[in-house]
mmCIF file of C-alpha atoms in Angstrom:
data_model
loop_
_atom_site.group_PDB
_atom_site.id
_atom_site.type_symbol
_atom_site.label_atom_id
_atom_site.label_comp_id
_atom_site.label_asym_id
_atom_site.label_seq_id
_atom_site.Cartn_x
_atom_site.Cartn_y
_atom_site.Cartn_z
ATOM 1 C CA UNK A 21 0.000 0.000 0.000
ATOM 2 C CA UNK A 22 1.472 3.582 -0.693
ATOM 3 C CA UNK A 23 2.696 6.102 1.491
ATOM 4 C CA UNK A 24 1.199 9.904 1.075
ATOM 5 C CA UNK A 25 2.925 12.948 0.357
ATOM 6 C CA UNK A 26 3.113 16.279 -0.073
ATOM 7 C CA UNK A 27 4.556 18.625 -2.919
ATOM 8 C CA UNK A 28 5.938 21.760 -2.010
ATOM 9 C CA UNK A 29 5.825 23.848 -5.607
ATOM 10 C CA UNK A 30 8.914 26.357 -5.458
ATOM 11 C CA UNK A 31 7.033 27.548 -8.536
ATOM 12 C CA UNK A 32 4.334 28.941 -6.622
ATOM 13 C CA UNK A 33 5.938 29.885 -3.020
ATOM 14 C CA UNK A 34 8.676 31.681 -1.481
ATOM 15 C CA UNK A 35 10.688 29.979 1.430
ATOM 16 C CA UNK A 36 8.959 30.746 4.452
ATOM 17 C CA UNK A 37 5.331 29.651 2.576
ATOM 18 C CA UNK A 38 7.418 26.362 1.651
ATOM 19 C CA UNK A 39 8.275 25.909 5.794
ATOM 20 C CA UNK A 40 5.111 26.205 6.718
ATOM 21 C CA UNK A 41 3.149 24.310 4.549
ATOM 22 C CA UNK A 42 5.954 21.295 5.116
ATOM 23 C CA UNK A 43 5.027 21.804 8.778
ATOM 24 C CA UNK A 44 0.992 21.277 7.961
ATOM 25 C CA UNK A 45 1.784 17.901 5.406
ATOM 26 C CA UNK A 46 3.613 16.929 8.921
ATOM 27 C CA UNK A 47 0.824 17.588 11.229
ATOM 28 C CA UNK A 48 -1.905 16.725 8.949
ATOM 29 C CA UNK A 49 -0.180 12.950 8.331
ATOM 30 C CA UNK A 50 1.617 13.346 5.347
ATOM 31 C CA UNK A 51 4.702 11.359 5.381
ATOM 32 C CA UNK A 52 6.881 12.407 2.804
ATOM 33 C CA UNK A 53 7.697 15.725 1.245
ATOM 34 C CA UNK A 54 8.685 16.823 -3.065
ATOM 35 C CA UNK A 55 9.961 19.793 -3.506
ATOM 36 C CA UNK A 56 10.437 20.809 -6.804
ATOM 37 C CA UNK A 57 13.327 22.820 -8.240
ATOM 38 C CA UNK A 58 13.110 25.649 -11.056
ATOM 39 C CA UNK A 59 15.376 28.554 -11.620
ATOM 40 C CA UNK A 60 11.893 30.445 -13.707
ATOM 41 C CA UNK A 61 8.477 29.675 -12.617
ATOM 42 C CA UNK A 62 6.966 28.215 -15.536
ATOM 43 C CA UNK A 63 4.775 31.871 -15.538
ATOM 44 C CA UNK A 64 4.953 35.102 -14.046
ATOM 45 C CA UNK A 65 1.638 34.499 -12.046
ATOM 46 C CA UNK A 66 2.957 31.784 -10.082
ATOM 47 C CA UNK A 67 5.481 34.041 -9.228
ATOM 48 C CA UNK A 68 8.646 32.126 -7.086
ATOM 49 C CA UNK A 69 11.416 30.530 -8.134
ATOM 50 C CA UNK A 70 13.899 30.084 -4.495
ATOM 51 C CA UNK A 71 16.622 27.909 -4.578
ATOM 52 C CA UNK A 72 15.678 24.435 -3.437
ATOM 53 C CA UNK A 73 18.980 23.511 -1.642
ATOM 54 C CA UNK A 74 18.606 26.950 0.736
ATOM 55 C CA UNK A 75 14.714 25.619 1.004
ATOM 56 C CA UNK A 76 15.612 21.783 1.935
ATOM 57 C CA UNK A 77 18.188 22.603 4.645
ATOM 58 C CA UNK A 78 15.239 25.053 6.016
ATOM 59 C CA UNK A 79 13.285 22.235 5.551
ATOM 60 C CA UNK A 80 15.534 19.711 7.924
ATOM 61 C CA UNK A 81 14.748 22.131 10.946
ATOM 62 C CA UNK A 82 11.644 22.477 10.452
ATOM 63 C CA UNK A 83 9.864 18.627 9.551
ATOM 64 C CA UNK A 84 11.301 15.102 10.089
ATOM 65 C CA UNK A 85 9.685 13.938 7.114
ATOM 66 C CA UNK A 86 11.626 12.786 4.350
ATOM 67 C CA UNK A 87 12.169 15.278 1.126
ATOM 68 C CA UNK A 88 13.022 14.478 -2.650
ATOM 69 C CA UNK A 89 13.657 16.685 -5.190
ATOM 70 C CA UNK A 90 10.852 16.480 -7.717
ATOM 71 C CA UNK A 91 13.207 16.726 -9.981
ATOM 72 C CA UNK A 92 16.508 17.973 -9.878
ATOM 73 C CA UNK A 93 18.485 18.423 -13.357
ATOM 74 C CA UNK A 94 22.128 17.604 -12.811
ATOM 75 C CA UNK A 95 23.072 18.209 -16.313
ATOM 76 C CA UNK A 96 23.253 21.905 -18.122
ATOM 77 C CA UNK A 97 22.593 24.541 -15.150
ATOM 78 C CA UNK A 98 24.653 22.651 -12.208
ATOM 79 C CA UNK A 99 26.979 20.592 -13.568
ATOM 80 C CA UNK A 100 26.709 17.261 -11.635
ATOM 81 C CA UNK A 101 29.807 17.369 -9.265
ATOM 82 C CA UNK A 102 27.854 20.237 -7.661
ATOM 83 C CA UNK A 103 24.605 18.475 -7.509
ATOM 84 C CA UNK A 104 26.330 15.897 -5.662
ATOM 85 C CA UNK A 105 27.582 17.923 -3.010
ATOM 86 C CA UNK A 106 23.893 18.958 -2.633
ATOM 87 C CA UNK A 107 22.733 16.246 -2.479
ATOM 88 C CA UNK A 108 24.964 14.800 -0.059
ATOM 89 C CA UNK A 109 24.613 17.580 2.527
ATOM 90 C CA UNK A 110 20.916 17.603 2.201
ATOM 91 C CA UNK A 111 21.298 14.086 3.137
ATOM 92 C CA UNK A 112 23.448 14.777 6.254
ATOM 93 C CA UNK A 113 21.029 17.757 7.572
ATOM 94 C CA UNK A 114 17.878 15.465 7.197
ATOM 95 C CA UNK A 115 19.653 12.209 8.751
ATOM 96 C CA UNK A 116 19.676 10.086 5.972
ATOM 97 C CA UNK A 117 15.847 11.167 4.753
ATOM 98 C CA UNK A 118 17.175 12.307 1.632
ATOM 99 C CA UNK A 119 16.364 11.142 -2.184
ATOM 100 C CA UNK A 120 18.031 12.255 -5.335
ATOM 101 C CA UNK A 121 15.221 13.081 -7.792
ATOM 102 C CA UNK A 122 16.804 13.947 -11.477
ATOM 103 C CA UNK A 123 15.388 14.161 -14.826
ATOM 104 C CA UNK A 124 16.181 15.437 -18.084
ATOM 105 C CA UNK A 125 14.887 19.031 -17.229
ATOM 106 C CA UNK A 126 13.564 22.263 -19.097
ATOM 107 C CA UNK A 127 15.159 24.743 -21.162
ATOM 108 C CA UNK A 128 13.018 27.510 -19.092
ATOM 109 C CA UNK A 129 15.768 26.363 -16.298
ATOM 110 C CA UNK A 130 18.280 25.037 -18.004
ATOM 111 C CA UNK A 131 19.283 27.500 -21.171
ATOM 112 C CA UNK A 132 19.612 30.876 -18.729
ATOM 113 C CA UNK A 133 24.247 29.975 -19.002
ATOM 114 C CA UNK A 134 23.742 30.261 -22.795
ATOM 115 C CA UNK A 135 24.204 26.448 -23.321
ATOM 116 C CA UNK A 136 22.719 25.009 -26.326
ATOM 117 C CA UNK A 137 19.566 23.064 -25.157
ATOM 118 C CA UNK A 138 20.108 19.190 -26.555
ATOM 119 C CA UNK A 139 17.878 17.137 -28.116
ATOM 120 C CA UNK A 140 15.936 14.365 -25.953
ATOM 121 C CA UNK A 141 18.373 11.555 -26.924
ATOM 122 C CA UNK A 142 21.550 13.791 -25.821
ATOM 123 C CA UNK A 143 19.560 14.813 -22.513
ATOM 124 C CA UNK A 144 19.084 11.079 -21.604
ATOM 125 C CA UNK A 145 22.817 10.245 -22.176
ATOM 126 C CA UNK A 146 24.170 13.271 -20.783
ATOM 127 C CA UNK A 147 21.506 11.846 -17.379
ATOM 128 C CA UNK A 148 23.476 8.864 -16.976
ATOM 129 C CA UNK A 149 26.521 10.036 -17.378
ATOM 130 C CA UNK A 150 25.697 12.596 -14.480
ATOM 131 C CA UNK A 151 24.035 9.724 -12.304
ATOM 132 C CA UNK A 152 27.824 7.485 -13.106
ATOM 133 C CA UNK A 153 29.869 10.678 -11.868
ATOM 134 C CA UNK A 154 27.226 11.819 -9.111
ATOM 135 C CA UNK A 155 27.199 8.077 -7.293
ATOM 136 C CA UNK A 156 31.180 7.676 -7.412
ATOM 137 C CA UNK A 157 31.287 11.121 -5.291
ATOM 138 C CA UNK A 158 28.216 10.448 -2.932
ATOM 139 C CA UNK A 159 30.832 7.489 -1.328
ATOM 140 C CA UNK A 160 33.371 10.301 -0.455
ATOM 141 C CA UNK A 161 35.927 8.801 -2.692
ATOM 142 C CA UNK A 162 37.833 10.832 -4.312
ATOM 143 C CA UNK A 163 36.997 10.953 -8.310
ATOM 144 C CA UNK A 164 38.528 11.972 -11.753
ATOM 145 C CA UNK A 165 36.324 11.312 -14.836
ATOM 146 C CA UNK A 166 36.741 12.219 -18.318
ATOM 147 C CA UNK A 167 33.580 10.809 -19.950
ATOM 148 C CA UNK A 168 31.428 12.193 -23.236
ATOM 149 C CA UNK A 169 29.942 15.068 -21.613
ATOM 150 C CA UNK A 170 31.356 16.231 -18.110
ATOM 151 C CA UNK A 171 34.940 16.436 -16.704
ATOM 152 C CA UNK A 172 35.779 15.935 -12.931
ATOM 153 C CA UNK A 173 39.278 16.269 -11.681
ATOM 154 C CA UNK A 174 40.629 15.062 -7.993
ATOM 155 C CA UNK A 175 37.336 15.787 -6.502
ATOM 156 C CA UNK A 176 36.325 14.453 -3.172
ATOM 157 C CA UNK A 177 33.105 15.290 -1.059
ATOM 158 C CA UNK A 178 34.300 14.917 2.780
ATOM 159 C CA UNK A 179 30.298 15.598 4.047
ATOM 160 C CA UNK A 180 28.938 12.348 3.032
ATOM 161 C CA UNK A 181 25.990 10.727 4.818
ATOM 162 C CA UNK A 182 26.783 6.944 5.941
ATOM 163 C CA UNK A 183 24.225 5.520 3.651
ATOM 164 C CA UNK A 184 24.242 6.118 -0.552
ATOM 165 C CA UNK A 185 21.537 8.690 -1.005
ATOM 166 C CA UNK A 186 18.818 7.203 -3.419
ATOM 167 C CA UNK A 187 18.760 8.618 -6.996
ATOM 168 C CA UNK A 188 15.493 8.406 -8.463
ATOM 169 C CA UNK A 189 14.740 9.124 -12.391
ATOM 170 C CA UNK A 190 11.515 10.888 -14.029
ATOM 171 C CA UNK A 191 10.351 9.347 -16.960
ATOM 172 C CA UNK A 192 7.464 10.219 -18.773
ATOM 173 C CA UNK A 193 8.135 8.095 -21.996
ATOM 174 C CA UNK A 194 8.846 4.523 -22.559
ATOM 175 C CA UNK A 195 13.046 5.409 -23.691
ATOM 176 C CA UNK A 196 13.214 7.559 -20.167
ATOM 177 C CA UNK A 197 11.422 4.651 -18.101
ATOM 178 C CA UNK A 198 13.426 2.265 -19.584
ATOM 179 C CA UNK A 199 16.623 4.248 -18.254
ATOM 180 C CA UNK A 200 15.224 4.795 -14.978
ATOM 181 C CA UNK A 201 14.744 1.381 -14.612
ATOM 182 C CA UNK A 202 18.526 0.018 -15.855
ATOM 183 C CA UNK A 203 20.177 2.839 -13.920
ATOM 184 C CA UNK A 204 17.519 4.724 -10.897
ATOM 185 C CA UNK A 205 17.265 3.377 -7.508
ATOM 186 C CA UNK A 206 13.721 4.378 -8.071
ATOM 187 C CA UNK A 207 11.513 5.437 -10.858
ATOM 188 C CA UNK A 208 9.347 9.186 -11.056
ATOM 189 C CA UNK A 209 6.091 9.945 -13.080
ATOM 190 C CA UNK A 210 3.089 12.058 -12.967
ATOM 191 C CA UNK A 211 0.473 10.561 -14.176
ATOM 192 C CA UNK A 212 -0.640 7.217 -12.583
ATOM 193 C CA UNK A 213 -0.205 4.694 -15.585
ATOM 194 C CA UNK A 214 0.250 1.346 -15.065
ATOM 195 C CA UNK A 215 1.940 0.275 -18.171
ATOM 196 C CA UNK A 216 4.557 2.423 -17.262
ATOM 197 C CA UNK A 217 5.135 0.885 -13.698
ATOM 198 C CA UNK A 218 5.217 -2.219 -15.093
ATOM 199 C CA UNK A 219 7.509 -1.264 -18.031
ATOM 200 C CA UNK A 220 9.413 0.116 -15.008
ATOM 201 C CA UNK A 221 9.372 -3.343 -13.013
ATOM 202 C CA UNK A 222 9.878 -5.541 -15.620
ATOM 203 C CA UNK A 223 12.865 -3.747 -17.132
ATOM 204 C CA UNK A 224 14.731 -3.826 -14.241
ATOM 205 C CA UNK A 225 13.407 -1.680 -11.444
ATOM 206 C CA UNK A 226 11.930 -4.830 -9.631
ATOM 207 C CA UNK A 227 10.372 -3.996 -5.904
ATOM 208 C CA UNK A 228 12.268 -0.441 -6.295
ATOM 209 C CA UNK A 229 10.452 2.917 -5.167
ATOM 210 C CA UNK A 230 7.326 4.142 -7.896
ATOM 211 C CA UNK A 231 6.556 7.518 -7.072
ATOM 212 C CA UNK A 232 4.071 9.714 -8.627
ATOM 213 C CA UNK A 233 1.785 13.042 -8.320
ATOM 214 C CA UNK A 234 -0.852 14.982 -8.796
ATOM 215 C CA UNK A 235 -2.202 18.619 -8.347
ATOM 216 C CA UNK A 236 -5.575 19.706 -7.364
ATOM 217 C CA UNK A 237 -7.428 22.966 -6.153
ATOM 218 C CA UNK A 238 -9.252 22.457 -2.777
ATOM 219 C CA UNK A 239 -12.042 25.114 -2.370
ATOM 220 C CA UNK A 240 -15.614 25.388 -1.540
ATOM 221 C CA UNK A 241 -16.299 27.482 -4.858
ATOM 222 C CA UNK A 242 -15.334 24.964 -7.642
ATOM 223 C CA UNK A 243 -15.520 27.514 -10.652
ATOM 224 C CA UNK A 244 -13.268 29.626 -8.500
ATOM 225 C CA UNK A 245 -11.115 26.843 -7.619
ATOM 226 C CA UNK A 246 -11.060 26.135 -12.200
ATOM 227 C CA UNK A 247 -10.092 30.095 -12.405
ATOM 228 C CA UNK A 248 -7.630 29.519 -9.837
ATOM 229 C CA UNK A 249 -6.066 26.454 -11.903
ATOM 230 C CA UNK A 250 -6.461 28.540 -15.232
ATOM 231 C CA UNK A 251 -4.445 31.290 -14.208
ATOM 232 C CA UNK A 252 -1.706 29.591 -12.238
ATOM 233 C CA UNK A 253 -0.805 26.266 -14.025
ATOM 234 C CA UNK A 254 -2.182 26.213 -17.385
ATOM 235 C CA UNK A 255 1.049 25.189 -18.637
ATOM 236 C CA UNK A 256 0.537 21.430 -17.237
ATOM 237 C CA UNK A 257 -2.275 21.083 -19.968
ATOM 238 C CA UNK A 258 -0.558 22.156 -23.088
ATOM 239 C CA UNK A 259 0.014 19.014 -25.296
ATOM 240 C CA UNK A 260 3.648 17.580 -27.262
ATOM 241 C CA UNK A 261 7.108 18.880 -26.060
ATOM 242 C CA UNK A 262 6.624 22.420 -25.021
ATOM 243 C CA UNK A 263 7.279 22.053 -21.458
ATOM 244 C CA UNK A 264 10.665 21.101 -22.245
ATOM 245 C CA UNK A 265 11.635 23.076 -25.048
ATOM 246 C CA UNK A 266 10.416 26.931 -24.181
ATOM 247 C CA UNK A 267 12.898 28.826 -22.637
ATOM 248 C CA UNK A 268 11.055 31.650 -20.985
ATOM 249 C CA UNK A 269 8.031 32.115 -19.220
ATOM 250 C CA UNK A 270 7.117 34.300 -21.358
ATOM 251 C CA UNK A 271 6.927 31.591 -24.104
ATOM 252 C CA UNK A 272 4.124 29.771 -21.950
ATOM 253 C CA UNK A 273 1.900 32.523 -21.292
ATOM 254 C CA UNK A 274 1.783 33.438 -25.115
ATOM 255 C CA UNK A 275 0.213 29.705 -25.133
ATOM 256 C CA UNK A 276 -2.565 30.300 -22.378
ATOM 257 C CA UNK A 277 -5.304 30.441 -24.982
ATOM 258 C CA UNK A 278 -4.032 26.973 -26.106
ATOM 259 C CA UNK A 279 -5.656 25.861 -22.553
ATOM 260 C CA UNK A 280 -9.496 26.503 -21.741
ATOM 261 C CA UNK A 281 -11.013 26.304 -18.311
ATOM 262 C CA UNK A 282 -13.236 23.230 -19.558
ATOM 263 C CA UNK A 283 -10.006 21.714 -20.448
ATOM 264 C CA UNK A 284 -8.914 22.503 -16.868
ATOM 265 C CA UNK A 285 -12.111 21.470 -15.293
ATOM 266 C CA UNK A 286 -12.001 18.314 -17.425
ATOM 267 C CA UNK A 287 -8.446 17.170 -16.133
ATOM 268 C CA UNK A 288 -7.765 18.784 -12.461
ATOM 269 C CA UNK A 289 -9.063 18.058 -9.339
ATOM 270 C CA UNK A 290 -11.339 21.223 -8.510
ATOM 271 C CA UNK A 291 -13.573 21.798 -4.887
ATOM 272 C CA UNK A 292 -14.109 20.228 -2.322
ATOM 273 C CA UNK A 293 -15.924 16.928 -3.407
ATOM 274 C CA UNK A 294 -14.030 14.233 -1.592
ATOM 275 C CA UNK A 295 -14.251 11.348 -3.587
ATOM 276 C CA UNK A 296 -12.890 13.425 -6.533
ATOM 277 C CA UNK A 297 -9.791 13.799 -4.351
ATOM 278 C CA UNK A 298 -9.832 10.253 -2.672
ATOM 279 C CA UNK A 299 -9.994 9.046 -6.694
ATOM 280 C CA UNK A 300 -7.390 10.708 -8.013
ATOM 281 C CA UNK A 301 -5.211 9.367 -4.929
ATOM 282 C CA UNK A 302 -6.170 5.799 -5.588
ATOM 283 C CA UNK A 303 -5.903 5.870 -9.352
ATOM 284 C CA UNK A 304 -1.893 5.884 -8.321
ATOM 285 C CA UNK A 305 -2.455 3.300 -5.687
ATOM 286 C CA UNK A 306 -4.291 1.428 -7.644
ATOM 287 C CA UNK A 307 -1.586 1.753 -10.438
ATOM 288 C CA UNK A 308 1.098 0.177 -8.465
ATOM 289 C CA UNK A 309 2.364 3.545 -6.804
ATOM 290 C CA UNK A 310 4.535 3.094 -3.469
ATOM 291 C CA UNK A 311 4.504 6.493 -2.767
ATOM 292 C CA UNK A 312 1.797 9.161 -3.939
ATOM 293 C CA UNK A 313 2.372 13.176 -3.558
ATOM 294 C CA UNK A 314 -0.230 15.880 -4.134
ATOM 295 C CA UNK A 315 -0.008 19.662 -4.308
ATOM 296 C CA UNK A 316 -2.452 22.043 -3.527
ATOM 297 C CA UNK A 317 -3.101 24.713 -5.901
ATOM 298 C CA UNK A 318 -5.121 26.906 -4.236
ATOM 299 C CA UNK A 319 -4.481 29.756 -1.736
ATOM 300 C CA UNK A 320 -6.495 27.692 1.351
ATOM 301 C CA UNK A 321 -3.560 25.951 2.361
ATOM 302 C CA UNK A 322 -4.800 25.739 5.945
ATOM 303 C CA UNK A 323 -8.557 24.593 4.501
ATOM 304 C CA UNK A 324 -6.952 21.941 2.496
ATOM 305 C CA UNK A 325 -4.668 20.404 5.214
ATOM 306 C CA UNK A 326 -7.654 19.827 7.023
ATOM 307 C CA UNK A 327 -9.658 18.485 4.377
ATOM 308 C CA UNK A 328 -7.203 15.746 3.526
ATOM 309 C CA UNK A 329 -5.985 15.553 7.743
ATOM 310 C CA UNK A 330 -9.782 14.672 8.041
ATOM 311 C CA UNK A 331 -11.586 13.268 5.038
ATOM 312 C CA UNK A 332 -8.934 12.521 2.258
ATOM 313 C CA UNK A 333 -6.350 10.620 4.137
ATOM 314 C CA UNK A 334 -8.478 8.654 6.193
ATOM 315 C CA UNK A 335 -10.010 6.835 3.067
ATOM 316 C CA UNK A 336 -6.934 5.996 1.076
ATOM 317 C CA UNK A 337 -5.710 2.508 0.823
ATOM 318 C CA UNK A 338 -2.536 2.365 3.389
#
């Protein structure tokens, strides 16, 4: 049976917000916390954009829950020697609570250096090449690697945690889930499809960690709560490769029109019926999902802890 999370969207909230809603997931019986991590939110309406490594080590004061990066891209932007790092002293603050999510990222994030933005096929390679280099630091040994795409030269991280921090990989396609599951120690997606779990499973990821997520828009006013989801996060509806090829916000609200709010009513999660919310829970769960996270949309974050605290949680399959 899966375990429940929350997503913190760095998107959508500055630090402190971030805190405190990690604090609510805890006391409302969440048990694990995403965070995600974006240099641009993916429109000016959302409106953040903090750096997630500042946020997590906030984050190990504040919660004892464990936190994953939902996703991390350790390939253009940070180059994966400094990922590592990261990664390994978020590991040491939260006590060995710590997982390594990574995917092939965004150009909204990734293109800001001036870096030519690759083509899907040369993202996946340059992936493993930066989960190789990032594994051989996180044991504190000290590395030199002269591979295809990265370079790392007498380089030794001395704050290691005592245990290999998990590195997870988000696939949304069958050539990314079938890396994920030669090379992850666990296996990302957002949408709860079980061909793509067992593609997972059978290619290699076995019993390994399935994680996936979902956002929604608790309110008592649903066509609010569809306006809401219309203005903020449009850009999760619009169809083919955008979200990884458009370099600017900018880009994405030129495409808003592309999105209605039937479309949006049609797809998210909107009010505060609670077997729409309990249902899109156990459509993971009933996928083949270990560990389910949802994010709420809306600006009733105290409302909605309470709503899942007391009728959401309660019904899912544990």
């Amino acid at each position: 049976m899966p375990e429940y999370g929350y997503h913190l969207s760095c998107e959508q909230y500055g630090p402190a917000e971030l805190v405190e809603q990690a604090r609510m997931a805890e006391q409302a019986g969440f048990q694990a916390l995403w965070i995600s991590d974006h240099y641009h939110p993916w429109n000016d309406a959302q409106g953040q954009s903090p750096f997630v490594w500042s946020v997590i080590g906030a984050l190990s004061e504040a919660v004892s829950l464990p936190v994953e990066t939902a996703v991390t891209c350790p390939t253009v932007r940070i180059h994966p020697a400094v990922v590592a790092q990261a990664a390994a002293t978020s590991a040491v603050m939260t006590e060995g609570r710590f997982r390594l999510g990574v995917g092939t990222g965004e150009a909204l994030n990734e293109h800001i250096l001036g870096d030519r933005w690759p083509p899907a096929q040369v993202r996946m390679e340059m992936l493993e090449e930066s989960v190789q280099v990032m594994r051989r630091l996180l044991t504190g040994e000290e590395v030199s690697h002269h591979g295809t795409y990265y370079t790392v030269e007498n380089a030794r991280l001395y704050t290691v945690p005592s245990e290999p921090v998990p590195i997870d990989i988000s696939g949304f396609g069958p050539k990314a889930t079938s890396l994920a599951a030669r090379v992850a120690d666990g296996y990302i997606t957002m949408m709860p499809d079980e061909e793509m779990v067992t593609r997972y499973r059978k290619g290699g990821g076995g019993t390994k960690l399935v994680s996936g997520g979902t956002k929604v828009c608790f309110g008592h006013d649903r066509d609010e709560c569809v306006r809401t989801v219309h203005d903020l996060w449009y850009n999760e509806q619009l169809p083919g490769e955008m979200g990884q090829v458009l370099p600017t916000p900018r880009h994405f609200e030129q495409l808003k029109p592309l999105v209605t709010e039937d479309t949006v009513r049609e797809n998210v999660v909107c009010g505060d019926d609670v077997d729409q919310h309990v249902a899109a829970l156990k459509a993971f769960a009933d996928a083949g999902f270990d560990r389910v996270y949802v994010n709420q949309i809306g600006a009733d974050q105290r409302g909605f802890f309470d709503f899942y605290r007391t009728k959401v949680l309660p019904q899912l399959p544990h």
